[in-house]
Structures are given as C-alpha cells and as structure tokens.
PDB file of C-alpha atoms in Angstrom:
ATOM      1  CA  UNK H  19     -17.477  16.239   1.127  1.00 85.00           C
ATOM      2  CA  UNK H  20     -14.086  15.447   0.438  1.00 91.00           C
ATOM      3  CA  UNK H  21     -12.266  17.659   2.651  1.00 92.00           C
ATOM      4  CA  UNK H  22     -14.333  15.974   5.447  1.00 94.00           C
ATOM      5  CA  UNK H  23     -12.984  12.851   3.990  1.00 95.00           C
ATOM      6  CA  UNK H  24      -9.354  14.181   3.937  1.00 95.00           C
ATOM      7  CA  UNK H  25      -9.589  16.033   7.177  1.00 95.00           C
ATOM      8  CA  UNK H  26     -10.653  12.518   9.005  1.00 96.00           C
ATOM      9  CA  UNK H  27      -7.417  10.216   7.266  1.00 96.00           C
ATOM     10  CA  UNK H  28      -5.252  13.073   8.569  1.00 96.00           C
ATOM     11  CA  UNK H  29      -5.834  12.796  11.793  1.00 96.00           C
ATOM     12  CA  UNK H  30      -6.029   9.191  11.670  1.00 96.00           C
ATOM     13  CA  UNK H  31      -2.897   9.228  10.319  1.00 96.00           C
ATOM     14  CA  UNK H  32      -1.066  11.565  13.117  1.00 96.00           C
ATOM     15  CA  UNK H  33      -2.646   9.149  15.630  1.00 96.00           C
ATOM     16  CA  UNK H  34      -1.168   6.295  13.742  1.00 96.00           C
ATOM     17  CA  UNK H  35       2.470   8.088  13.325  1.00 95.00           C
ATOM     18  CA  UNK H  36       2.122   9.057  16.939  1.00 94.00           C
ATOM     19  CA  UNK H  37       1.648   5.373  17.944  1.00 94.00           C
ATOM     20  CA  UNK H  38       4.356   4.624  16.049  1.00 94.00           C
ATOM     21  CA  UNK H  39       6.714   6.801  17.814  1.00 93.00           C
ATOM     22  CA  UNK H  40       5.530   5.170  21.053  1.00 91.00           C
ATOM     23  CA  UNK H  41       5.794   1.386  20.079  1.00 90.00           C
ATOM     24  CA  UNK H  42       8.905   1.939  17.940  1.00 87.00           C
ATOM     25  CA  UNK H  43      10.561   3.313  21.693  1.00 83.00           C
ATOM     26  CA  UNK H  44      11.408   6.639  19.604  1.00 82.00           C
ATOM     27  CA  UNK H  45       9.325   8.568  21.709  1.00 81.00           C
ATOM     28  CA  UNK H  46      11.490   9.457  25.086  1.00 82.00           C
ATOM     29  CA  UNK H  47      10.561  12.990  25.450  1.00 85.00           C
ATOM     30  CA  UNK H  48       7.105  13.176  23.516  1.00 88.00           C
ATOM     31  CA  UNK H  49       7.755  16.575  21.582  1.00 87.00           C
ATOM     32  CA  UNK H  50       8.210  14.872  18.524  1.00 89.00           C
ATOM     33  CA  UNK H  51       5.615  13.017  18.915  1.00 90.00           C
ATOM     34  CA  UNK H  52       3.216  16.243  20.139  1.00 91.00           C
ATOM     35  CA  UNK H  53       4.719  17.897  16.694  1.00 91.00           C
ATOM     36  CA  UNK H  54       2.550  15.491  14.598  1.00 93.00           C
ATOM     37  CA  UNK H  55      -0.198  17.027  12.852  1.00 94.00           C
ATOM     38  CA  UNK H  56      -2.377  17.761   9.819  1.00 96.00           C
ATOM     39  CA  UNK H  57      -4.320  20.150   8.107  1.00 95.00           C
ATOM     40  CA  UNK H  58      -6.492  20.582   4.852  1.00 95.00           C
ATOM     41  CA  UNK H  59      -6.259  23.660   2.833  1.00 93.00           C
ATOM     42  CA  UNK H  60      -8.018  25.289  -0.239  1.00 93.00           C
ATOM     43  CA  UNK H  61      -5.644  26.596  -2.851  1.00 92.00           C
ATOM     44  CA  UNK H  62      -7.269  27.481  -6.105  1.00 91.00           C
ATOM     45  CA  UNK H  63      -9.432  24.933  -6.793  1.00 89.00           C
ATOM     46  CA  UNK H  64      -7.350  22.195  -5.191  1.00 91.00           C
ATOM     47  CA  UNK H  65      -7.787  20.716  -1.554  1.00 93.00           C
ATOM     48  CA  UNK H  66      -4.669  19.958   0.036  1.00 93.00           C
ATOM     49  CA  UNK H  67      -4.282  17.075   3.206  1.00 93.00           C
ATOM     50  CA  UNK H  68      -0.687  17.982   4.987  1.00 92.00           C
ATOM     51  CA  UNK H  69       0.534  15.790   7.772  1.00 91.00           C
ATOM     52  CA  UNK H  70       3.013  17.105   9.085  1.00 87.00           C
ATOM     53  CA  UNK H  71       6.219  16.598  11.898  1.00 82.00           C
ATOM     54  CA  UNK H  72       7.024  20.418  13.044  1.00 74.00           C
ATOM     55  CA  UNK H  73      10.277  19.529  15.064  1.00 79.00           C
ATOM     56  CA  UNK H  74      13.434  20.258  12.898  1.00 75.00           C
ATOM     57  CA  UNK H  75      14.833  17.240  11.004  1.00 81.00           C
ATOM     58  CA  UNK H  76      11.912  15.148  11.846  1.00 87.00           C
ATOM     59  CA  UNK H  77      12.608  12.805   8.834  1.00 88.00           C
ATOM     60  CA  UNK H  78      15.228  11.089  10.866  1.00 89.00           C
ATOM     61  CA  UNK H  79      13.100   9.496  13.230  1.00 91.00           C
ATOM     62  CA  UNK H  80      12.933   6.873  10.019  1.00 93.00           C
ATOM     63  CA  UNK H  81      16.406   7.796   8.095  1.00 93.00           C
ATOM     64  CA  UNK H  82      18.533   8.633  11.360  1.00 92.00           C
ATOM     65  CA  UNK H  83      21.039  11.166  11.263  1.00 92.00           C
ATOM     66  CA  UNK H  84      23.966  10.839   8.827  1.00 93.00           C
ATOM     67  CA  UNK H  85      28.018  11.706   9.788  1.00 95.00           C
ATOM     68  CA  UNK H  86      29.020  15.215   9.968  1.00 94.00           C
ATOM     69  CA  UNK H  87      31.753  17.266   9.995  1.00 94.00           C
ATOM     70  CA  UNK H  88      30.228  20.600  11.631  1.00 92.00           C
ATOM     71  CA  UNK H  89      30.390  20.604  15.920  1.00 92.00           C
ATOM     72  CA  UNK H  90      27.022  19.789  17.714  1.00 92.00           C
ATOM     73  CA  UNK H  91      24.973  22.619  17.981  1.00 91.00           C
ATOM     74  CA  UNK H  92      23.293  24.170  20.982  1.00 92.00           C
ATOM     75  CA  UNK H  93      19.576  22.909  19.809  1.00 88.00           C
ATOM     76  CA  UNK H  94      21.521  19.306  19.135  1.00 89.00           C
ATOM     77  CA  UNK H  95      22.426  19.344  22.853  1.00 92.00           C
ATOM     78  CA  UNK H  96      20.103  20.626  24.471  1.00 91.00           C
ATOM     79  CA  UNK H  97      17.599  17.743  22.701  1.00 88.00           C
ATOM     80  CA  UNK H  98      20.051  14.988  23.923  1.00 90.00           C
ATOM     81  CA  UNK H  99      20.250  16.635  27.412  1.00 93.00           C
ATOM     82  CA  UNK H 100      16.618  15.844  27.523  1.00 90.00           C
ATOM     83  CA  UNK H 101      16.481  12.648  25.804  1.00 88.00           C
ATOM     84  CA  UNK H 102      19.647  11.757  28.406  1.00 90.00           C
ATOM     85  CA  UNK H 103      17.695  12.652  31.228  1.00 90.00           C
ATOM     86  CA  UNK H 104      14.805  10.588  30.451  1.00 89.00           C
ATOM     87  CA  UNK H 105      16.612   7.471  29.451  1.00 88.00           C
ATOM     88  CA  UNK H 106      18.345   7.791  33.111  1.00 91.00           C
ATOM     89  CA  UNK H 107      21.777   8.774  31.820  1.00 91.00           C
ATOM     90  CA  UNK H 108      23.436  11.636  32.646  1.00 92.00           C
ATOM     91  CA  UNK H 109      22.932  15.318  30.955  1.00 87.00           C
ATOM     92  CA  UNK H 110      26.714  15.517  30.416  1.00 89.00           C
ATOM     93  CA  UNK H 111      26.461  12.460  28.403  1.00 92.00           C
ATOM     94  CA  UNK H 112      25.021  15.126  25.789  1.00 92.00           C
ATOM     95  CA  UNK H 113      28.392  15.882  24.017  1.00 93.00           C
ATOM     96  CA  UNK H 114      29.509  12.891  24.123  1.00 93.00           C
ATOM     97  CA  UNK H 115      26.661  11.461  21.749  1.00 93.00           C
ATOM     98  CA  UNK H 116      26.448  14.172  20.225  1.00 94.00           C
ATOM     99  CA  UNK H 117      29.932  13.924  19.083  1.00 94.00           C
ATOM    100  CA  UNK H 118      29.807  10.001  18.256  1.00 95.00           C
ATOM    101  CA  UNK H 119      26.556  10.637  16.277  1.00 95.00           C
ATOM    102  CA  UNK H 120      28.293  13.149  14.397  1.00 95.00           C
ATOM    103  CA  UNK H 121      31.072  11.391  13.553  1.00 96.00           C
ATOM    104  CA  UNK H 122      29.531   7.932  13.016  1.00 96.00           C
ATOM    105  CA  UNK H 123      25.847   8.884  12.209  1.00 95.00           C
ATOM    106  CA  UNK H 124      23.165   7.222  14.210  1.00 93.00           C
ATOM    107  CA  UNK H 125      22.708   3.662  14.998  1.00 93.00           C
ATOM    108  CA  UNK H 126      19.422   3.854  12.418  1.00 93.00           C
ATOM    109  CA  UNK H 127      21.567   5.664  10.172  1.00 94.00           C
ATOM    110  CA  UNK H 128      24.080   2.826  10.512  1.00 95.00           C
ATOM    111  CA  UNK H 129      21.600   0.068   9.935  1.00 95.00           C
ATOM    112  CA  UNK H 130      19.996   1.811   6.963  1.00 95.00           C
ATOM    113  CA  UNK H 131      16.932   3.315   8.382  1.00 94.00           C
ATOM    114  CA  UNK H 132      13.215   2.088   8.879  1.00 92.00           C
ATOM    115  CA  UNK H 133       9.835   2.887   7.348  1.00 93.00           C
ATOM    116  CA  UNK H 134       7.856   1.856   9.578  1.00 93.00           C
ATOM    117  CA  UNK H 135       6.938   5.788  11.559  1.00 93.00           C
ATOM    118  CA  UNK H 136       5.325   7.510   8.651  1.00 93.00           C
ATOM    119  CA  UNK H 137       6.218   6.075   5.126  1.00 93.00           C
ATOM    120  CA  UNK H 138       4.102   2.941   5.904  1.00 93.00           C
ATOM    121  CA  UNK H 139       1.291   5.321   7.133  1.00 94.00           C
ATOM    122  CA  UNK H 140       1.979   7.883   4.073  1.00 92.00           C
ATOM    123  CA  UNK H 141       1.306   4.511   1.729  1.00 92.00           C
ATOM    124  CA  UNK H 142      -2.075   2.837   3.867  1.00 94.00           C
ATOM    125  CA  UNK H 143      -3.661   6.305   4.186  1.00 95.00           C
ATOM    126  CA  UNK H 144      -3.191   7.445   0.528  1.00 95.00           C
ATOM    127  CA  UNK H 145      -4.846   3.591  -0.269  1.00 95.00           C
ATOM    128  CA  UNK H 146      -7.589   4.922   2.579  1.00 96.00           C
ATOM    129  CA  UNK H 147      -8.071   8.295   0.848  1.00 96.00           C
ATOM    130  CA  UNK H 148      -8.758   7.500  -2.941  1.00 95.00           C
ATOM    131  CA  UNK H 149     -10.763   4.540  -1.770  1.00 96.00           C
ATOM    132  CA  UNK H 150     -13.288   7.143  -0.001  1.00 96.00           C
ATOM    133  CA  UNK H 151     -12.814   9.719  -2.320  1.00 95.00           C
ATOM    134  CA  UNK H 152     -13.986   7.216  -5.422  1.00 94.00           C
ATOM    135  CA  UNK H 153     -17.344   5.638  -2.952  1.00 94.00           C
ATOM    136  CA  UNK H 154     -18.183   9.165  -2.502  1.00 92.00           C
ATOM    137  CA  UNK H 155     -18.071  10.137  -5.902  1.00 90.00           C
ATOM    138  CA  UNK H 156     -20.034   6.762  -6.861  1.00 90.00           C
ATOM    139  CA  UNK H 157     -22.814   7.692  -4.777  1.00 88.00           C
ATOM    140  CA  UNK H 158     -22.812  11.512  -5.894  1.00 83.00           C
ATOM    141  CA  UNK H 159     -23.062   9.963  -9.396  1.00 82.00           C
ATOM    142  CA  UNK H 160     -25.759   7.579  -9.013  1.00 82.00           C
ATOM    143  CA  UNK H 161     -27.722  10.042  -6.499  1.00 75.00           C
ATOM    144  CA  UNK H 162     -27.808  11.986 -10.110  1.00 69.00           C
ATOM    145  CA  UNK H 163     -29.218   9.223 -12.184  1.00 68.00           C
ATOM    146  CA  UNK H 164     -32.057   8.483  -9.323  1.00 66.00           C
ATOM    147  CA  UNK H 165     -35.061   9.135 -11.088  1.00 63.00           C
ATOM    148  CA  UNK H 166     -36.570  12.744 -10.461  1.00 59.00           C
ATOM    149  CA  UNK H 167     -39.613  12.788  -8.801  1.00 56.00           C
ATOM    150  CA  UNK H 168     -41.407  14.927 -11.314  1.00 54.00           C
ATOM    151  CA  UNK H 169     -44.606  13.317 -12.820  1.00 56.00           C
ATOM    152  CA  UNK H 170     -44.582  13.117 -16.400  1.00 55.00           C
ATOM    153  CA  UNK H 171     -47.957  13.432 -18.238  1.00 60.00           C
ATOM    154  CA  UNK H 172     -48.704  12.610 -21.878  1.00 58.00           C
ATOM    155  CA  UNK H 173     -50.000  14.911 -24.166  1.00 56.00           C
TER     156      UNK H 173
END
C-alpha cells in the first residue's frame, strides 16, 4: 500500500535528518533534533508524507540566521543559555551572541549555508519514494494480467 510505503521513507528520513544533526555537530542540546518527525495523512483522495522540524525557525539549521535589527528575544536567549551551557561556556554569554548573531547573522549565514541536514535527504528520499511507489504499481499491474484461474470449456 502506498501509505505503508510513504509512512516507512518518512521515518527513514527523520532518522537520517536526525543523524545529520549529530554528525554535522548541530545537535548540542538534542531538541531540535527530538523535533524531527513525519506523518502521512488522507486528504480527499490524496496521501500526504510530511517530515517535519517542530522547533521555531528550524530551516536555519541549513540557512543560519540572517542580520537583524529587532533585540534578542526571550525564546532567542533562553535557547543560547542552553546551547552555552552545553558547549561549556557561560549562560551570560547568551546576550552577547545573541547580539553578534543579530547584528552579523550566523557564521552559516555568513558562509552561505549548507544542504547537507534535510535538503539532501528531501532529494534521496523523494528518488526512494517514486522508485517504490512505481515497483508497487508494476506488480499490482501484472498481478492483474496473471491469468485467472477459471477453466474455460468449449462449446
């Protein structure tokens, strides 16, 4: 079935995003990475495969985060606290960072970004997915055009 087939690449694919996060060192605190997941839904006669990051601005792990002119707000710090704290730097670091990534953008937003998270897994999983989709409907077909097990007699 195909959402069986769709249900499987998703969560291949949030294993493969979430191993991304880990190798690619963008994964201090683990709530983005714990934010990764999929679903498949039914909406009219469509089947839909979502993968999805839940933790606001997750696109960035891949684009960074560009200048700003607003003033770091209390989610913003209280994300770099953490992500201070783990790296072994101190929580009143925070504002500080926040305040250079704000003005400067991020080091990935600096270098131009990456695509290596989820685009890259976005591209091998849609390859994945219409190549199972298509052998599916191959054998479906020629499971049709089996010959029926009905005896014929002549007249």
């Amino acid at each position: 079935m195909i959402a069986d087939i769709l249900s499987k690449r998703g969560a291949e694919a949030v294993a493969k995003i979430r191993d991304n996060l880990s190798l690619t060192g963008t994964n201090a605190t683990m709530k983005t990475s714990n934010s990764v997941s999929h679903r498949v839904t039914f909406v009219g006669g469509n089947i839909i495969l979502e993968v999805v990051g839940a933790r606001p601005f997750f696109p960035t792990v891949e684009t960074g985060s560009k200048p700003s002119t607003k003033n770091p707000s209390p989610a913003m710090i209280e994300s770099l606290t953490e992500w201070a704290q783990v790296r072994g730097k101190p929580k009143e670091a925070a504002w500080g960072i926040a305040k250079t990534i704000l003005r400067d953008g991020s080091q990935l937003w600096q270098k131009g970004g990456r695509k290596d998270i989820y685009t890259n897994v976005r591209e091998e999983i849609i390859e994945r997915i219409t190549r199972d989709i298509a052998d599916y409907q191959k054998k479906e077909f020629t499971r049709g055009l089996q010959p029926s097990e009905a005896k014929f007699k002549s007249a």
